[in-house]
Coordinates of C-alpha atoms in Angstrom, one line a residue:
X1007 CA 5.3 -16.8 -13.7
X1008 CA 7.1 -16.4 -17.1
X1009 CA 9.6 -14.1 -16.0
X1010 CA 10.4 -17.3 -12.8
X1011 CA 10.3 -19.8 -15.8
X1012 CA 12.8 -17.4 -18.0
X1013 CA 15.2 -16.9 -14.8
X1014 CA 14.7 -21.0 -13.9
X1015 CA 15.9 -21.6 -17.3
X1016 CA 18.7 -19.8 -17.1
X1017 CA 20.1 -20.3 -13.5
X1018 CA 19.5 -17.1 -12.6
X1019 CA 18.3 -15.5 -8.9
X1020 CA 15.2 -13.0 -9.7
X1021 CA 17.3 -9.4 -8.8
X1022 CA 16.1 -5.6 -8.1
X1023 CA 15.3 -4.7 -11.7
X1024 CA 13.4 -8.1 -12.2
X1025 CA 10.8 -7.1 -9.2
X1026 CA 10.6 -3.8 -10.8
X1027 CA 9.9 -4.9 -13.9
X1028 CA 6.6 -6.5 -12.8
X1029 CA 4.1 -3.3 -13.4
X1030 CA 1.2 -5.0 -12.3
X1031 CA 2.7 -6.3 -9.2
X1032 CA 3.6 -2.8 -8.5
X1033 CA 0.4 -1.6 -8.7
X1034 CA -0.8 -4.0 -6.6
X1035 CA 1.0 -2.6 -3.6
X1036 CA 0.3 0.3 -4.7
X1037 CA -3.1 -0.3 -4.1
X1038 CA -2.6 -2.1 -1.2
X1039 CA -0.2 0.6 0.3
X1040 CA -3.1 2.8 -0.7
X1041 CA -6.2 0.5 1.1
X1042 CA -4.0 -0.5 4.3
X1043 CA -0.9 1.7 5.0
X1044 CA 1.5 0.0 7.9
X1045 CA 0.8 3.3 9.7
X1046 CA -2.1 5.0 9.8
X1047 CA -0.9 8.5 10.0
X1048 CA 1.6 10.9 11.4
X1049 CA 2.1 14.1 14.2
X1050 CA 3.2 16.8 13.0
X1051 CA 4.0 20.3 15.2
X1052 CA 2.7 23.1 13.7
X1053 CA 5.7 26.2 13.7
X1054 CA 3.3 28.9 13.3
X1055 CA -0.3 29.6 13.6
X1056 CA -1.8 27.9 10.9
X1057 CA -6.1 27.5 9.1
X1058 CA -6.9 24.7 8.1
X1059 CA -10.8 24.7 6.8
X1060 CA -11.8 27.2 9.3
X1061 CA -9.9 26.0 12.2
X1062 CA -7.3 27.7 13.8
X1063 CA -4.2 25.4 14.8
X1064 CA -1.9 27.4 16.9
X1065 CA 1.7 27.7 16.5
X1066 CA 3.4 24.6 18.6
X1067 CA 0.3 23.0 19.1
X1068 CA 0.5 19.0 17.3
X1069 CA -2.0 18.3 14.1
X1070 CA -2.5 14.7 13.6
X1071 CA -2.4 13.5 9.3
X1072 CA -4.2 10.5 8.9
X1073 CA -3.7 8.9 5.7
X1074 CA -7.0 7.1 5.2
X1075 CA -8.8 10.4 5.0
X1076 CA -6.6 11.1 1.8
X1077 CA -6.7 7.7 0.4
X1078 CA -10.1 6.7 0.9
X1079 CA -11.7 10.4 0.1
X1080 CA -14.0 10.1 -3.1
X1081 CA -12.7 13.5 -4.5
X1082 CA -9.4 11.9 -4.7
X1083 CA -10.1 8.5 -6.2
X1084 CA -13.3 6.8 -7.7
X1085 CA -14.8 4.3 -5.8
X1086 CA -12.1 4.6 -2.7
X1087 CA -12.8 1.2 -0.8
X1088 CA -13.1 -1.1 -4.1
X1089 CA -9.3 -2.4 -4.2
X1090 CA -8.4 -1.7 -8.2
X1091 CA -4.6 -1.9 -8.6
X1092 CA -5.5 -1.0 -12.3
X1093 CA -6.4 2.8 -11.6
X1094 CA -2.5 2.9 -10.7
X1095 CA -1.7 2.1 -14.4
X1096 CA -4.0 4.9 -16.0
X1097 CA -2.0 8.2 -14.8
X1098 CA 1.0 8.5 -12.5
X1099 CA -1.0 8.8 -9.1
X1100 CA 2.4 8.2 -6.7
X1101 CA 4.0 11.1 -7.4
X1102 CA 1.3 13.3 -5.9
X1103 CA 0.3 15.0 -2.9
X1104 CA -3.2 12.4 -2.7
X1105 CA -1.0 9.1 -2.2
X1106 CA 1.5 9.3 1.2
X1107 CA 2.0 6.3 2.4
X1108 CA 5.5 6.9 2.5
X1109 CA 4.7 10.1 4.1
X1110 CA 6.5 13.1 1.6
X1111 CA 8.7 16.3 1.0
X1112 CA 11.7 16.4 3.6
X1113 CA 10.1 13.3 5.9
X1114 CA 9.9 10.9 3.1
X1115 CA 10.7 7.7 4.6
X1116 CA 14.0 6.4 3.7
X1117 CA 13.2 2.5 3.4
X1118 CA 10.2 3.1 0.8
X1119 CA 12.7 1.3 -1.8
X1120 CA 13.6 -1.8 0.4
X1121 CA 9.7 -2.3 1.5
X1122 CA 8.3 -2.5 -1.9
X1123 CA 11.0 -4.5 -2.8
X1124 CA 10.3 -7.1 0.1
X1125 CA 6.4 -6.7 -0.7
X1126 CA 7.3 -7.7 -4.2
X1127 CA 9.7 -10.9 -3.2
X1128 CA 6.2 -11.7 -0.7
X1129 CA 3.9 -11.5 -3.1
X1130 CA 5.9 -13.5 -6.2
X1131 CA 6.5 -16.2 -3.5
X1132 CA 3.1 -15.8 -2.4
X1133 CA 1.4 -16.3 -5.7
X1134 CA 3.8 -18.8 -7.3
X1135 CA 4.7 -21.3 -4.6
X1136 CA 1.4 -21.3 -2.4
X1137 CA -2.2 -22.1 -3.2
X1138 CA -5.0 -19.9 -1.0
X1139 CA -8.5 -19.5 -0.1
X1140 CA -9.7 -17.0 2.3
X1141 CA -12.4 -17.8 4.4
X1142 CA -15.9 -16.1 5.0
X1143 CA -15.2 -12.8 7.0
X1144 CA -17.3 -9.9 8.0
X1145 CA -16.2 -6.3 8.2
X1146 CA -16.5 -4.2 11.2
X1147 CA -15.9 -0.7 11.1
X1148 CA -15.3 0.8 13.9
X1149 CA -13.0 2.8 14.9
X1150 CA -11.4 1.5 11.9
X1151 CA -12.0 -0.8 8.8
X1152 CA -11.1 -4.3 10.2
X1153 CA -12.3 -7.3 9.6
X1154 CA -14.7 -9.2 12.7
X1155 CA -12.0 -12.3 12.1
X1156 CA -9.1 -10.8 11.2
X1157 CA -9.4 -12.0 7.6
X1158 CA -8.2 -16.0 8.1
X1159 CA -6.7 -17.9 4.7
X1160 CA -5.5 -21.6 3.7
X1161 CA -2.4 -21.7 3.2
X1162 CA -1.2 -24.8 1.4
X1163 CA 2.8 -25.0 -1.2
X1164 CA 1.5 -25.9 -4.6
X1165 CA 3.1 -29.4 -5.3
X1166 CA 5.3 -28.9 -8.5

């Protein structure tokens, strides 16, 4: 809200670096990214026999990686299913083989830049123009975490 008051001030369009500069809304879909990835995994072909744990994947046969087993596995992060965008501002968690939204290594997507940049113009809009309230929900969890509702919210502009 400062910074949009500082920019307002001034003229000024919020730019790239601006959304950047926001480290807590970073961490926030960070988190998010983390919670409730777009995709929920990826194929991959293995290109020669490979173990994983005790089971044998044969060369050319496909492994599926799904993501949620990383990001919600308690040996990777403490209390996996509370949402805590401040465990992202601790240690440098991104960078590392435990957090793939993005997937990683040679098939790193391309437009990771661009969609953390629109999630950051979302949720400034999101925050400073609109009031909301989500409404009473119930989880279900199978096969995966949704909620029974799909999670409904009012939506109503904030009157300047």
């Amino acid at each position: 809200m400062k910074l949009k008051r500082l920019k307002a001030q001034h003229g000024e369009p919020m730019c790239w670096s601006d959304y950047l500069s926001l480290p807590f809304t970073q961490t926030v879909i960070t988190e998010t990214l983390r919670m409730g990835n777009i995709i929920i995994g990826v194929m991959r072909k293995a290109v020669k026999d490979i173990e994983i744990k005790g089971y044998l994947i044969p060369k050319g046969w496909c492994a599926f990686a799904y993501f949620r087993s990383v990001h919600l596995d308690e040996n990777n992060y403490e209390w996996p299913y509370q949402f805590n965008p401040w465990r992202w501002q601790e240690k440098d968690m991104i960078s590392n083989s435990i957090f793939t939204p993005f997937g990683g290594g040679q098939r790193l997507c391309p437009g990771l830049d661009l969609a953390r940049l629109e999630a950051s113009i979302f949720l400034h809009h999101f925050v400073t123009q609109f009031r909301w309230v989500a409404e009473e929900d119930t989880v279900v969890n199978f096969p995966t975490v949704r909620m029974k509702r799909r999670m409904p919210i009012w939506v109503k502009r904030r009157e300047n």
